Amino acid sequence: MSSVVDGAVPRQVLAELSCFRVGLYEAMTRRADALFELVDAVLCAEGPVVSLPELSLQTVHRRGHGAMYDALADGRIDVSRLRVALAGLTLPRGSDRQLSVALDVTPWPRPDAECSPGRLHCHRPCRCDGVRQTIPGWPYQVAAALGGGRTSWTGLLDAVRLGPDDDATAVTAAQIRDLLGRLREAGQWHEGDPQVLFVLDSGYDIVRLTWLLRDEPVRLLGRIRSDRVMHHPAGRRRGPTKGRQPRHGEAFRLADEATHATPTQTSITRHDRFGVVVARCWGRLHPKLERRGPWTAHEGEPPIVEGTLIHLTVEHLPGNRDPKPVWLWHSDPDAGAHDVDRLWRTFLRRFDLEHTFRFLKQTLGLTRPRLRHPAQADRWVWLILAAHTQLRLARTLVGDLRRPWEKSLPPDRLTPGRVRRSYPRIRRILGTPAKPPKASRPGPGRPPGRTTSPAPRHPVGKHHHKKDNPRPNEPRENL
């Protein structure tokens, strides 16, 4: 039974949720009533969101489906204000209270939308022939705060759509800087606190990100390919003749154990799922950067970007008889000052964001609408992020409404899906800031005999690296 029915309501949590709903409504600067009721319809629907017209049939959505489409087409959301509100909420943290943020890209597949601009080749097995590993769509880069322990909850903080002309690494660096600034203003991070740890997967150029964010109080932890070659710090030039001092030391080939020196630290841990876990790390290693690709426009010689390498091996993986080792890169080159066991456990928490993506897509309908314009898709993405945030804030206000075939869960282990089942009760207590609809008559519709020209076709774009790309998403600030 819900704790709301029993009357034992954590007033502080309920007040935080109510304030967020009011702030969300105030951030909707046009078509606010229709947009807000659309979020409530997503939260109060009985099952997964399968289509937009079905949401207009919900009791909390007091307007017709035409108003819903009009809100997505012509509504406006002050994204900067919503981002500040998300950064000011109570965020999940680990046992050491350090703030860890995961960054990852999730695609919105639009393979048949030839009239939709801004599409890219997103990394996902294409349904066309089952061979290609990309599909045309809109990629969204999402940032979420990670908690401790095994959970499917994350604190969503930001989302940025990558465009065809965007430098993905420059966009990521700008997103991290802006997010760090909002966390500072919200009091989530102060001078003297442990540096914010950003956890990435293998699709990011983490070495270049380390260089771009070298002046920020952040640390990067990400997976790198196992065929890369690193180098030790350069020593003095040998021989009696004069000449230029070497820039790179001996090679450290990740795939060749003969080139591996004695590790700086070694951690052996017994894990309940992976068996014996061995983590070794080497500090002060750097790659040999060439003047090509993203480093072509770099002034002077390519820099020496040092970091710490972490080699992780496990005894077994669920469903995998022969697990392969994992190589991690940490932007702090001082390997002796790290807790290696804590770092690889934090990297495993990055997969909590995958559970969030799955819930957003399969239950809340993140990629269900077939919208034509990317600006409409941006509004829908932010509505879904706001809906998920309300579920996270309400998780301590509800009980376990389980199905007869489901196992009971303690209050601190409720999944987002089970919290959503009880959310209509929370919504009845909170009420809604949206105004009731005004009585109106149906419009005249399209005038007879009117025809329109075919919509323009847009090719699928590709990434182009640009020298100056400080804020590629500035025009999309107000959706």
Short mmCIF file of C-alpha atoms in Angstrom, two decimals:
data_model
loop_
_atom_site.label_atom_id
_atom_site.label_comp_id
_atom_site.label_asym_id
_atom_site.label_seq_id
_atom_site.Cartn_x
_atom_site.Cartn_y
_atom_site.Cartn_z
CA MET A 1 0.00 0.00 0.00
CA SER A 2 1.24 3.46 -0.80
CA SER A 3 2.77 5.52 1.96
CA VAL A 4 0.60 8.39 0.73
CA VAL A 5 -2.53 6.48 1.77
CA ASP A 6 -1.05 5.78 5.20
CA GLY A 7 -0.39 9.47 5.71
CA ALA A 8 3.35 9.07 6.40
CA VAL A 9 4.49 11.38 3.62
CA PRO A 10 8.06 12.73 3.63
CA ARG A 11 7.12 16.38 3.42
CA GLN A 12 10.53 17.48 2.22
CA VAL A 13 10.45 15.09 -0.75
CA LEU A 14 6.88 16.04 -1.57
CA ALA A 15 7.79 19.73 -1.44
CA GLU A 16 10.79 19.17 -3.74
CA LEU A 17 8.60 17.34 -6.25
CA SER A 18 5.94 20.05 -6.10
CA CYS A 19 8.53 22.80 -6.61
CA PHE A 20 9.98 20.98 -9.59
CA ARG A 21 6.54 20.67 -11.20
CA VAL A 22 5.92 24.38 -10.73
CA GLY A 23 9.36 25.20 -12.14
CA LEU A 24 8.72 22.92 -15.11
CA TYR A 25 5.45 24.71 -15.85
CA GLU A 26 7.12 28.12 -15.60
CA ALA A 27 9.86 26.97 -18.00
CA MET A 28 7.21 26.32 -20.66
CA THR A 29 6.89 29.75 -22.21
CA ARG A 30 4.38 28.86 -24.93
CA ARG A 31 1.61 26.24 -24.97
CA ALA A 32 2.48 25.57 -21.34
CA ASP A 33 -0.85 24.00 -20.37
CA ALA A 34 -0.86 21.48 -23.21
CA LEU A 35 2.81 20.59 -22.74
CA PHE A 36 2.44 20.11 -18.99
CA GLU A 37 -0.62 17.90 -19.33
CA LEU A 38 1.24 15.87 -21.94
CA VAL A 39 3.92 15.10 -19.32
CA ASP A 40 1.24 14.06 -16.83
CA ALA A 41 -0.35 11.83 -19.46
CA VAL A 42 2.98 10.06 -19.98
CA LEU A 43 3.30 9.48 -16.23
CA CYS A 44 -0.29 8.40 -15.59
CA ALA A 45 -0.77 6.07 -18.57
CA GLU A 46 -1.46 2.48 -17.51
CA GLY A 47 0.99 0.83 -19.89
CA PRO A 48 3.86 1.75 -22.18
CA VAL A 49 3.44 4.81 -24.36
CA VAL A 50 2.73 3.53 -27.87
CA SER A 51 1.47 6.66 -29.66
CA LEU A 52 0.79 10.33 -29.08
CA PRO A 53 -2.97 10.26 -29.87
CA GLU A 54 -3.48 7.60 -27.18
CA LEU A 55 -2.05 9.99 -24.59
CA SER A 56 -4.77 12.53 -25.35
CA LEU A 57 -7.34 10.00 -24.06
CA GLN A 58 -5.89 10.05 -20.55
CA THR A 59 -8.00 11.70 -17.86
CA VAL A 60 -5.21 14.09 -16.86
CA HIS A 61 -5.00 15.33 -20.47
CA ARG A 62 -8.02 17.61 -20.70
CA ARG A 63 -7.36 18.76 -24.25
CA GLY A 64 -7.76 17.10 -27.60
CA HIS A 65 -5.09 15.49 -29.72
CA GLY A 66 -4.96 18.59 -31.91
CA ALA A 67 -3.79 20.72 -29.00
CA MET A 68 -1.16 18.12 -28.20
CA TYR A 69 0.30 18.21 -31.71
CA ASP A 70 0.09 22.01 -31.71
CA ALA A 71 2.05 22.13 -28.45
CA LEU A 72 4.84 19.98 -29.87
CA ALA A 73 4.90 22.01 -33.09
CA ASP A 74 4.65 25.57 -31.72
CA GLY A 75 5.30 25.24 -27.99
CA ARG A 76 8.41 26.64 -26.33
CA ILE A 77 10.52 25.35 -23.44
CA ASP A 78 13.19 27.45 -21.76
CA VAL A 79 15.83 24.71 -21.72
CA SER A 80 18.40 26.77 -19.82
CA ARG A 81 15.93 27.26 -16.97
CA LEU A 82 15.03 23.57 -16.94
CA ARG A 83 18.70 22.60 -16.85
CA VAL A 84 19.25 24.80 -13.81
CA ALA A 85 16.25 23.18 -12.10
CA LEU A 86 17.60 19.67 -12.75
CA ALA A 87 21.03 20.59 -11.37
CA GLY A 88 19.48 21.93 -8.17
CA LEU A 89 17.63 18.72 -7.23
CA THR A 90 18.86 16.08 -4.82
CA LEU A 91 21.22 13.97 -6.94
CA PRO A 92 22.30 10.36 -6.43
CA ARG A 93 25.83 9.90 -5.16
CA GLY A 94 28.13 7.06 -4.28
CA SER A 95 29.03 5.84 -0.80
CA ASP A 96 31.94 8.30 -0.69
CA ARG A 97 29.56 11.19 -1.60
CA GLN A 98 31.56 11.98 -4.73
CA LEU A 99 29.55 13.22 -7.67
CA SER A 100 29.90 10.88 -10.67
CA VAL A 101 28.26 11.69 -14.03
CA ALA A 102 27.84 9.32 -16.97
CA LEU A 103 27.78 10.53 -20.57
CA ASP A 104 26.45 8.43 -23.40
CA VAL A 105 24.69 8.80 -26.75
CA THR A 106 21.35 7.17 -27.50
CA PRO A 107 19.87 7.27 -31.03
CA TRP A 108 16.36 8.17 -32.10
CA PRO A 109 16.06 5.97 -35.22
CA ARG A 110 14.51 7.73 -38.22
CA PRO A 111 15.60 5.60 -41.19
CA ASP A 112 12.61 6.39 -43.42
CA ALA A 113 12.23 10.10 -42.55
CA GLU A 114 13.72 11.56 -45.73
CA CYS A 115 11.94 14.87 -45.09
CA SER A 116 13.50 15.29 -41.63
CA PRO A 117 16.69 17.39 -41.49
CA GLY A 118 19.60 16.93 -39.12
CA ARG A 119 19.83 13.13 -39.31
CA LEU A 120 23.11 11.30 -38.76
CA HIS A 121 24.38 7.75 -39.04
CA CYS A 122 23.82 6.56 -35.48
CA HIS A 123 25.57 3.51 -34.06
CA ARG A 124 22.95 0.81 -33.92
CA PRO A 125 22.43 -2.44 -35.91
CA CYS A 126 20.39 -1.32 -38.89
CA ARG A 127 17.11 -3.10 -39.50
CA CYS A 128 17.58 -2.76 -43.26
CA ASP A 129 19.71 -5.84 -43.84
CA GLY A 130 21.02 -6.81 -40.39
CA VAL A 131 24.66 -6.24 -41.41
CA ARG A 132 25.26 -2.52 -41.17
CA GLN A 133 25.91 -1.18 -37.66
CA THR A 134 24.45 2.28 -38.19
CA ILE A 135 20.98 3.63 -38.75
CA PRO A 136 19.89 7.15 -39.80
CA GLY A 137 18.45 9.10 -36.91
CA TRP A 138 18.93 11.83 -34.34
CA PRO A 139 21.62 11.09 -31.74
CA TYR A 140 21.15 12.57 -28.27
CA GLN A 141 23.98 12.82 -25.77
CA VAL A 142 22.61 12.47 -22.24
CA ALA A 143 24.33 13.28 -18.94
CA ALA A 144 23.12 11.60 -15.75
CA ALA A 145 24.36 11.46 -12.15
CA LEU A 146 25.20 7.95 -10.91
CA GLY A 147 24.47 6.46 -7.53
CA GLY A 148 26.08 3.66 -5.59
CA GLY A 149 25.14 0.00 -5.69
CA ARG A 150 23.16 -1.93 -8.26
CA THR A 151 20.19 0.18 -9.31
CA SER A 152 18.29 1.27 -12.40
CA TRP A 153 17.94 4.89 -11.20
CA THR A 154 20.00 7.78 -12.50
CA GLY A 155 19.63 11.52 -12.09
CA LEU A 156 19.16 12.95 -15.58
CA LEU A 157 20.86 16.33 -15.92
CA ASP A 158 21.20 17.28 -19.57
CA ALA A 159 20.58 16.23 -23.16
CA VAL A 160 22.14 17.61 -26.35
CA ARG A 161 21.31 16.59 -29.91
CA LEU A 162 24.35 16.15 -32.14
CA GLY A 163 24.06 17.76 -35.55
CA PRO A 164 25.75 16.96 -38.87
CA ASP A 165 28.17 19.90 -38.59
CA ASP A 166 29.04 19.40 -34.92
CA ASP A 167 32.41 18.25 -33.67
CA ALA A 168 31.27 15.57 -31.22
CA THR A 169 34.30 15.98 -28.94
CA ALA A 170 33.97 19.79 -28.83
CA VAL A 171 30.24 19.47 -28.08
CA THR A 172 31.02 17.03 -25.26
CA ALA A 173 33.61 19.37 -23.77
CA ALA A 174 31.18 22.31 -23.92
CA GLN A 175 28.43 20.20 -22.35
CA ILE A 176 30.70 19.19 -19.46
CA ARG A 177 31.80 22.80 -18.85
CA ASP A 178 28.23 24.07 -18.82
CA LEU A 179 27.07 21.25 -16.57
CA LEU A 180 29.91 21.86 -14.12
CA GLY A 181 29.00 25.55 -13.99
CA ARG A 182 25.38 24.74 -13.15
CA LEU A 183 26.44 22.27 -10.45
CA ARG A 184 28.59 24.98 -8.90
CA GLU A 185 25.75 27.51 -8.91
CA ALA A 186 23.37 24.94 -7.40
CA GLY A 187 25.79 24.14 -4.56
CA GLN A 188 26.32 20.56 -5.68
CA TRP A 189 30.09 21.12 -5.90
CA HIS A 190 32.34 23.53 -3.99
CA GLU A 191 36.00 24.38 -4.09
CA GLY A 192 37.91 21.77 -2.15
CA ASP A 193 35.46 18.93 -2.89
CA PRO A 194 36.65 15.87 -4.84
CA GLN A 195 36.72 16.61 -8.54
CA VAL A 196 33.63 15.58 -10.49
CA LEU A 197 34.17 12.25 -12.21
CA PHE A 198 32.75 11.84 -15.73
CA VAL A 199 32.41 8.24 -16.91
CA LEU A 200 32.47 7.55 -20.67
CA ASP A 201 32.35 4.58 -23.00
CA SER A 202 34.69 3.65 -25.81
CA GLY A 203 33.06 5.88 -28.44
CA TYR A 204 34.63 9.06 -27.06
CA ASP A 205 38.02 10.57 -27.84
CA ILE A 206 38.90 10.65 -24.16
CA VAL A 207 42.49 11.78 -24.76
CA ARG A 208 41.36 14.90 -26.62
CA LEU A 209 38.68 15.51 -24.01
CA THR A 210 41.37 15.36 -21.34
CA TRP A 211 43.28 18.09 -23.17
CA LEU A 212 40.23 20.29 -23.78
CA LEU A 213 39.18 20.07 -20.11
CA ARG A 214 42.65 20.35 -18.61
CA ASP A 215 41.75 23.59 -16.77
CA GLU A 216 38.47 22.30 -15.31
CA PRO A 217 38.10 20.48 -11.95
CA VAL A 218 36.96 17.26 -13.59
CA ARG A 219 38.34 13.77 -14.01
CA LEU A 220 37.52 11.50 -16.94
CA LEU A 221 37.23 7.72 -16.80
CA GLY A 222 36.49 5.80 -19.97
CA ARG A 223 37.08 2.62 -21.90
CA ILE A 224 39.62 2.55 -24.73
CA ARG A 225 40.41 0.04 -27.44
CA SER A 226 42.71 -2.86 -26.59
CA ASP A 227 44.94 -2.35 -29.67
CA ARG A 228 46.20 1.13 -28.78
CA VAL A 229 49.83 2.02 -28.14
CA MET A 230 50.90 4.27 -25.28
CA HIS A 231 54.33 5.60 -24.33
CA HIS A 232 56.20 6.13 -21.11
CA PRO A 233 57.67 9.56 -20.29
CA ALA A 234 60.70 10.42 -22.41
CA GLY A 235 64.15 10.18 -20.89
CA ARG A 236 67.30 12.05 -21.72
CA ARG A 237 68.88 11.76 -25.15
CA ARG A 238 71.68 9.23 -25.28
CA GLY A 239 75.01 9.64 -27.02
CA PRO A 240 77.74 12.30 -27.05
CA THR A 241 76.29 14.34 -29.91
CA LYS A 242 73.84 17.17 -29.41
CA GLY A 243 70.32 17.02 -30.73
CA ARG A 244 66.69 17.30 -29.90
CA GLN A 245 65.48 15.58 -26.76
CA PRO A 246 62.99 12.73 -27.35
CA ARG A 247 59.29 13.43 -26.73
CA HIS A 248 58.18 9.83 -26.22
CA GLY A 249 59.61 7.02 -24.14
CA GLU A 250 59.32 3.28 -24.56
CA ALA A 251 56.16 1.94 -26.15
CA PHE A 252 53.44 0.36 -24.03
CA ARG A 253 51.38 -1.83 -26.36
CA LEU A 254 48.11 -2.80 -24.79
CA ALA A 255 47.89 -6.02 -26.81
CA ASP A 256 51.51 -7.10 -26.05
CA GLU A 257 52.13 -8.13 -22.45
CA ALA A 258 55.90 -8.19 -23.07
CA THR A 259 55.86 -4.36 -23.19
CA HIS A 260 53.98 -4.01 -19.91
CA ALA A 261 56.15 -2.75 -17.08
CA THR A 262 55.55 -3.47 -13.40
CA PRO A 263 52.19 -1.95 -12.48
CA THR A 264 52.04 0.92 -10.05
CA GLN A 265 49.10 -0.64 -8.20
CA THR A 266 47.40 -4.04 -8.22
CA SER A 267 44.00 -4.78 -6.70
CA ILE A 268 42.50 -8.28 -6.33
CA THR A 269 38.85 -8.37 -5.30
CA ARG A 270 36.23 -11.07 -4.96
CA HIS A 271 32.98 -10.01 -6.65
CA ASP A 272 29.65 -11.81 -6.26
CA ARG A 273 28.89 -11.68 -10.01
CA PHE A 274 32.31 -11.64 -11.68
CA GLY A 275 34.35 -13.84 -9.37
CA VAL A 276 37.96 -12.81 -8.92
CA VAL A 277 38.56 -9.31 -10.31
CA VAL A 278 42.16 -8.20 -10.91
CA ALA A 279 42.82 -4.51 -11.60
CA ARG A 280 46.29 -3.19 -12.45
CA CYS A 281 47.23 0.37 -13.26
CA TRP A 282 50.18 2.23 -14.77
CA GLY A 283 50.65 5.98 -14.45
CA ARG A 284 52.27 8.69 -16.59
CA LEU A 285 51.42 7.09 -19.96
CA HIS A 286 50.49 9.05 -23.06
CA PRO A 287 49.64 8.33 -26.72
CA LYS A 288 51.71 9.60 -29.62
CA LEU A 289 49.48 12.21 -31.27
CA GLU A 290 49.91 13.04 -34.95
CA ARG A 291 49.03 16.26 -36.74
CA ARG A 292 45.97 14.87 -38.46
CA GLY A 293 42.28 14.50 -37.84
CA PRO A 294 41.13 16.67 -34.93
CA TRP A 295 44.73 17.75 -34.20
CA THR A 296 45.28 19.29 -37.64
CA ALA A 297 44.36 22.80 -36.53
CA HIS A 298 46.33 22.58 -33.27
CA GLU A 299 48.95 25.30 -32.98
CA GLY A 300 52.44 23.94 -32.50
CA GLU A 301 53.28 20.32 -31.89
CA PRO A 302 50.54 17.99 -30.61
CA PRO A 303 50.60 18.02 -26.81
CA ILE A 304 51.69 15.29 -24.43
CA VAL A 305 48.50 14.17 -22.68
CA GLU A 306 49.34 11.89 -19.77
CA GLY A 307 46.94 9.65 -17.89
CA THR A 308 46.59 6.39 -16.00
CA LEU A 309 45.91 3.06 -17.67
CA ILE A 310 43.80 0.48 -15.82
CA HIS A 311 43.73 -3.15 -16.94
CA LEU A 312 40.70 -5.05 -15.67
CA THR A 313 40.25 -8.83 -15.86
CA VAL A 314 37.40 -10.87 -14.38
CA GLU A 315 36.97 -14.57 -13.73
CA HIS A 316 33.64 -14.88 -15.50
CA LEU A 317 30.79 -12.81 -16.92
CA PRO A 318 27.08 -13.73 -16.93
CA GLY A 319 26.47 -15.49 -20.24
CA ASN A 320 30.11 -15.21 -21.41
CA ARG A 321 32.48 -18.12 -20.95
CA ASP A 322 35.60 -16.32 -22.15
CA PRO A 323 35.47 -12.70 -20.92
CA LYS A 324 37.91 -10.31 -22.54
CA PRO A 325 39.96 -7.85 -20.47
CA VAL A 326 38.95 -4.20 -20.36
CA TRP A 327 41.29 -1.22 -20.63
CA LEU A 328 40.31 2.02 -18.93
CA TRP A 329 41.85 5.49 -19.21
CA HIS A 330 41.82 7.88 -16.26
CA SER A 331 42.74 11.48 -16.91
CA ASP A 332 44.72 11.83 -13.66
CA PRO A 333 48.28 10.65 -14.43
CA ASP A 334 49.18 10.05 -10.76
CA ALA A 335 48.33 6.36 -10.47
CA GLY A 336 49.55 6.08 -6.91
CA ALA A 337 46.88 8.48 -5.62
CA HIS A 338 43.92 6.44 -6.92
CA ASP A 339 41.68 3.87 -5.35
CA VAL A 340 41.75 1.44 -8.27
CA ASP A 341 39.01 -0.72 -6.85
CA ARG A 342 36.69 2.29 -6.57
CA LEU A 343 37.42 3.41 -10.14
CA TRP A 344 36.42 0.20 -11.88
CA ARG A 345 33.33 -0.12 -9.69
CA THR A 346 32.36 3.41 -10.70
CA PHE A 347 32.83 2.48 -14.34
CA LEU A 348 30.40 -0.42 -13.89
CA ARG A 349 27.82 2.07 -12.61
CA ARG A 350 27.90 3.66 -16.06
CA PHE A 351 25.70 0.81 -17.29
CA ASP A 352 22.91 2.12 -15.07
CA LEU A 353 22.41 4.72 -17.79
CA GLU A 354 21.65 1.88 -20.23
CA HIS A 355 18.77 0.82 -17.98
CA THR A 356 17.53 4.41 -18.02
CA PHE A 357 17.64 4.51 -21.83
CA ARG A 358 15.70 1.27 -22.01
CA PHE A 359 13.00 2.60 -19.66
CA LEU A 360 12.76 5.90 -21.51
CA LYS A 361 12.29 4.17 -24.85
CA GLN A 362 10.23 1.10 -24.01
CA THR A 363 7.97 2.54 -21.32
CA LEU A 364 7.89 6.34 -21.59
CA GLY A 365 8.01 6.31 -25.41
CA LEU A 366 11.12 8.42 -25.97
CA THR A 367 11.41 7.39 -29.65
CA ARG A 368 7.76 6.51 -30.35
CA PRO A 369 6.52 9.75 -31.99
CA ARG A 370 7.16 10.14 -35.71
CA LEU A 371 8.00 13.83 -35.64
CA ARG A 372 9.38 15.52 -38.72
CA HIS A 373 11.40 18.44 -37.40
CA PRO A 374 14.28 18.02 -34.94
CA ALA A 375 13.08 21.00 -32.87
CA GLN A 376 9.88 19.07 -32.12
CA ALA A 377 11.96 16.04 -31.18
CA ASP A 378 14.01 18.20 -28.80
CA ARG A 379 10.86 19.33 -27.00
CA TRP A 380 9.64 15.76 -26.65
CA VAL A 381 13.01 14.61 -25.30
CA TRP A 382 12.97 17.28 -22.60
CA LEU A 383 9.39 16.38 -21.66
CA ILE A 384 10.44 12.76 -21.19
CA LEU A 385 13.47 13.79 -19.12
CA ALA A 386 11.17 15.86 -16.91
CA ALA A 387 8.79 12.90 -16.54
CA HIS A 388 11.60 10.57 -15.48
CA THR A 389 12.84 13.16 -12.97
CA GLN A 390 9.40 13.29 -11.34
CA LEU A 391 9.42 9.52 -10.96
CA ARG A 392 12.84 9.65 -9.31
CA LEU A 393 11.68 12.29 -6.86
CA ALA A 394 8.51 10.32 -6.07
CA ARG A 395 10.20 6.96 -5.46
CA THR A 396 10.10 7.37 -1.67
CA LEU A 397 6.44 8.44 -1.67
CA VAL A 398 4.89 5.26 -3.06
CA GLY A 399 4.59 1.61 -2.14
CA ASP A 400 5.03 -1.52 -4.23
CA LEU A 401 2.05 -2.04 -6.54
CA ARG A 402 3.27 -5.34 -7.97
CA ARG A 403 1.56 -7.76 -10.28
CA PRO A 404 0.58 -11.19 -8.87
CA TRP A 405 3.46 -12.85 -10.72
CA GLU A 406 6.09 -10.32 -9.61
CA LYS A 407 8.29 -10.50 -6.56
CA SER A 408 7.84 -7.92 -3.85
CA LEU A 409 10.56 -5.30 -3.53
CA PRO A 410 11.59 -3.19 -0.53
CA PRO A 411 10.88 0.56 -0.75
CA ASP A 412 14.52 1.41 -1.54
CA ARG A 413 14.62 -1.08 -4.43
CA LEU A 414 11.53 -0.04 -6.38
CA THR A 415 12.09 0.19 -10.12
CA PRO A 416 10.98 3.17 -12.24
CA GLY A 417 8.19 1.07 -13.75
CA ARG A 418 6.66 0.25 -10.38
CA VAL A 419 6.90 3.84 -9.20
CA ARG A 420 5.04 4.90 -12.35
CA ARG A 421 2.13 2.62 -11.44
CA SER A 422 1.56 4.57 -8.23
CA TYR A 423 2.21 8.01 -9.65
CA PRO A 424 -1.50 8.83 -10.37
CA ARG A 425 -2.05 8.89 -6.58
CA ILE A 426 0.83 11.34 -6.14
CA ARG A 427 -0.53 13.48 -8.94
CA ARG A 428 -3.95 13.73 -7.30
CA ILE A 429 -2.32 15.04 -4.12
CA LEU A 430 -0.04 17.52 -5.92
CA GLY A 431 -2.63 18.83 -8.33
CA THR A 432 -1.60 20.64 -11.49
CA PRO A 433 -0.58 24.22 -12.24
CA ALA A 434 -2.04 23.90 -15.76
CA LYS A 435 -5.17 25.92 -16.43
CA PRO A 436 -8.35 24.16 -17.58
CA PRO A 437 -9.08 24.33 -21.32
CA LYS A 438 -11.44 26.93 -22.67
CA ALA A 439 -14.60 25.91 -24.49
CA SER A 440 -14.13 26.13 -28.24
CA ARG A 441 -15.53 24.86 -31.49
CA PRO A 442 -13.67 22.77 -34.05
CA GLY A 443 -11.86 24.78 -36.69
CA PRO A 444 -12.90 24.93 -40.31
CA GLY A 445 -10.06 22.64 -41.39
CA ARG A 446 -8.15 22.87 -44.65
CA PRO A 447 -9.83 25.02 -47.32
CA PRO A 448 -11.15 22.97 -50.25
CA GLY A 449 -8.97 22.75 -53.33
CA ARG A 450 -5.75 23.68 -51.52
CA THR A 451 -2.64 21.73 -52.45
CA THR A 452 0.89 21.92 -51.18
CA SER A 453 4.21 21.17 -52.82
CA PRO A 454 6.12 18.04 -51.78
CA ALA A 455 8.22 18.41 -48.67
CA PRO A 456 11.96 18.84 -49.31
CA ARG A 457 14.20 15.79 -48.92
CA HIS A 458 17.28 15.93 -46.69
CA PRO A 459 20.27 13.58 -47.01
CA VAL A 460 21.75 11.87 -43.99
CA GLY A 461 24.60 14.06 -42.75
CA LYS A 462 28.06 13.23 -41.49
CA HIS A 463 30.26 14.69 -38.80
CA HIS A 464 32.66 17.43 -39.90
CA HIS A 465 35.42 18.58 -37.57
CA LYS A 466 35.60 22.36 -37.32
CA LYS A 467 38.31 24.51 -35.84
CA ASP A 468 35.97 26.83 -33.95
CA ASN A 469 32.87 25.22 -32.49
CA PRO A 470 32.37 26.67 -29.01
CA ARG A 471 28.60 26.37 -28.63
CA PRO A 472 27.08 24.36 -31.47
CA ASN A 473 23.74 24.07 -29.69
CA GLU A 474 23.27 27.75 -28.81
CA PRO A 475 20.38 28.35 -31.28
CA ARG A 476 18.48 25.41 -29.77
CA GLU A 477 18.51 26.83 -26.24
CA ASN A 478 14.80 27.74 -26.30
CA LEU A 479 12.85 24.93 -27.88
#
